Amino acid sequence: DVKVTQSSRYLVKRTGEKVFLECVQDMDHENMFWYRQDPGLGLRLIYFSYDVKMKEKGDIPEGYSVSREKKERFSLILESASTNQTSMYLCASSLARRSNQPQHFGDGTRLSIL
Amino acid sequence: KQEVTQIPAALSVPEGENLVLNCSFTDSAIYNLQWFRQDPGKGLTSLLLIQSSQREQTSGRLNASLDKSSGRSTLYIAASQPGDSATYLCAVSNTGNQFYFGTGTSLTVIP
């Protein structure tokens, strides 16, 4: 089974801090994704990556950046955290571009910015 | 941009009942559609993926159908059980890469 692991289940940070969320997958998937999930808004894509050192913006990239230095690891960075970034953050991976294979999700990180 | 709608937002049924969850999407030129289950405070678990060339997929008591021309998919759950209680999400991809999600249907199966 595919395992997508997010480093923290719960995280509390202060406004203005630089925040790192880490995600690791163990199935050699090419694609990795970062979403945020908010009540009434559903899941919205922040960034995704098809390969090492490659990234593409999703629907809501403002205030975020990403890093993919190794194939199995995809990091989401909040450069200067703000209260409107309080949310549930979900990482996902899938086999390859246009592979018709499902996305697999981690358990999520519930981030609170005070 | 693809828009995905799931109605109703919440549904309660007695145990043993068969039920249907609905998903509609605005752009019929899809690559595939995926149904997920999400338990409270958890990530998403993939249930079924339907390719654009397929009309349905089945896994155990679950059956998902796809009608691209009308922009609709349904998830049929047979003989519902309390353990089926969760939020069910539909996600559509036009390119095989980026998925657009509905806001989900929260299902409660009453023992």
Short mmCIF file of N, CA and C in Angstrom, two decimals, chain B residues 12-16 80-82 85 108-111:
data_model
loop_
_atom_site.label_atom_id
_atom_site.label_comp_id
_atom_site.label_asym_id
_atom_site.label_seq_id
_atom_site.Cartn_x
_atom_site.Cartn_y
_atom_site.Cartn_z
N SER B 12 -28.78 11.44 6.20
CA SER B 12 -28.91 10.43 7.26
C SER B 12 -29.83 9.33 6.78
N VAL B 13 -29.39 8.09 6.95
CA VAL B 13 -30.19 6.95 6.51
C VAL B 13 -30.14 5.87 7.59
N PRO B 14 -31.18 5.03 7.68
CA PRO B 14 -31.13 3.90 8.62
C PRO B 14 -30.24 2.79 8.05
N GLU B 15 -29.65 2.05 8.96
CA GLU B 15 -28.78 0.94 8.57
C GLU B 15 -29.51 -0.02 7.65
N GLY B 16 -28.81 -0.51 6.64
CA GLY B 16 -29.37 -1.48 5.70
C GLY B 16 -29.94 -0.86 4.43
N SER B 80 -26.24 -0.19 3.50
CA SER B 80 -25.38 0.69 4.29
C SER B 80 -25.19 0.18 5.73
N GLN B 81 -24.01 0.49 6.28
CA GLN B 81 -23.64 0.09 7.64
C GLN B 81 -23.17 1.32 8.42
N PRO B 82 -23.25 1.27 9.75
CA PRO B 82 -22.77 2.43 10.54
C PRO B 82 -21.33 2.80 10.23
N SER B 85 -20.42 5.65 7.77
CA SER B 85 -20.57 7.06 8.15
C SER B 85 -19.25 7.79 7.95
N THR B 108 -24.45 9.91 7.46
CA THR B 108 -24.61 9.26 8.77
C THR B 108 -25.53 8.07 8.58
N VAL B 109 -25.06 6.89 8.96
CA VAL B 109 -25.88 5.68 8.91
C VAL B 109 -26.28 5.35 10.34
N ILE B 110 -27.58 5.35 10.58
CA ILE B 110 -28.11 5.20 11.94
C ILE B 110 -28.38 3.73 12.24
N PRO B 111 -27.78 3.21 13.34
CA PRO B 111 -27.97 1.78 13.66
C PRO B 111 -29.42 1.44 13.99
#
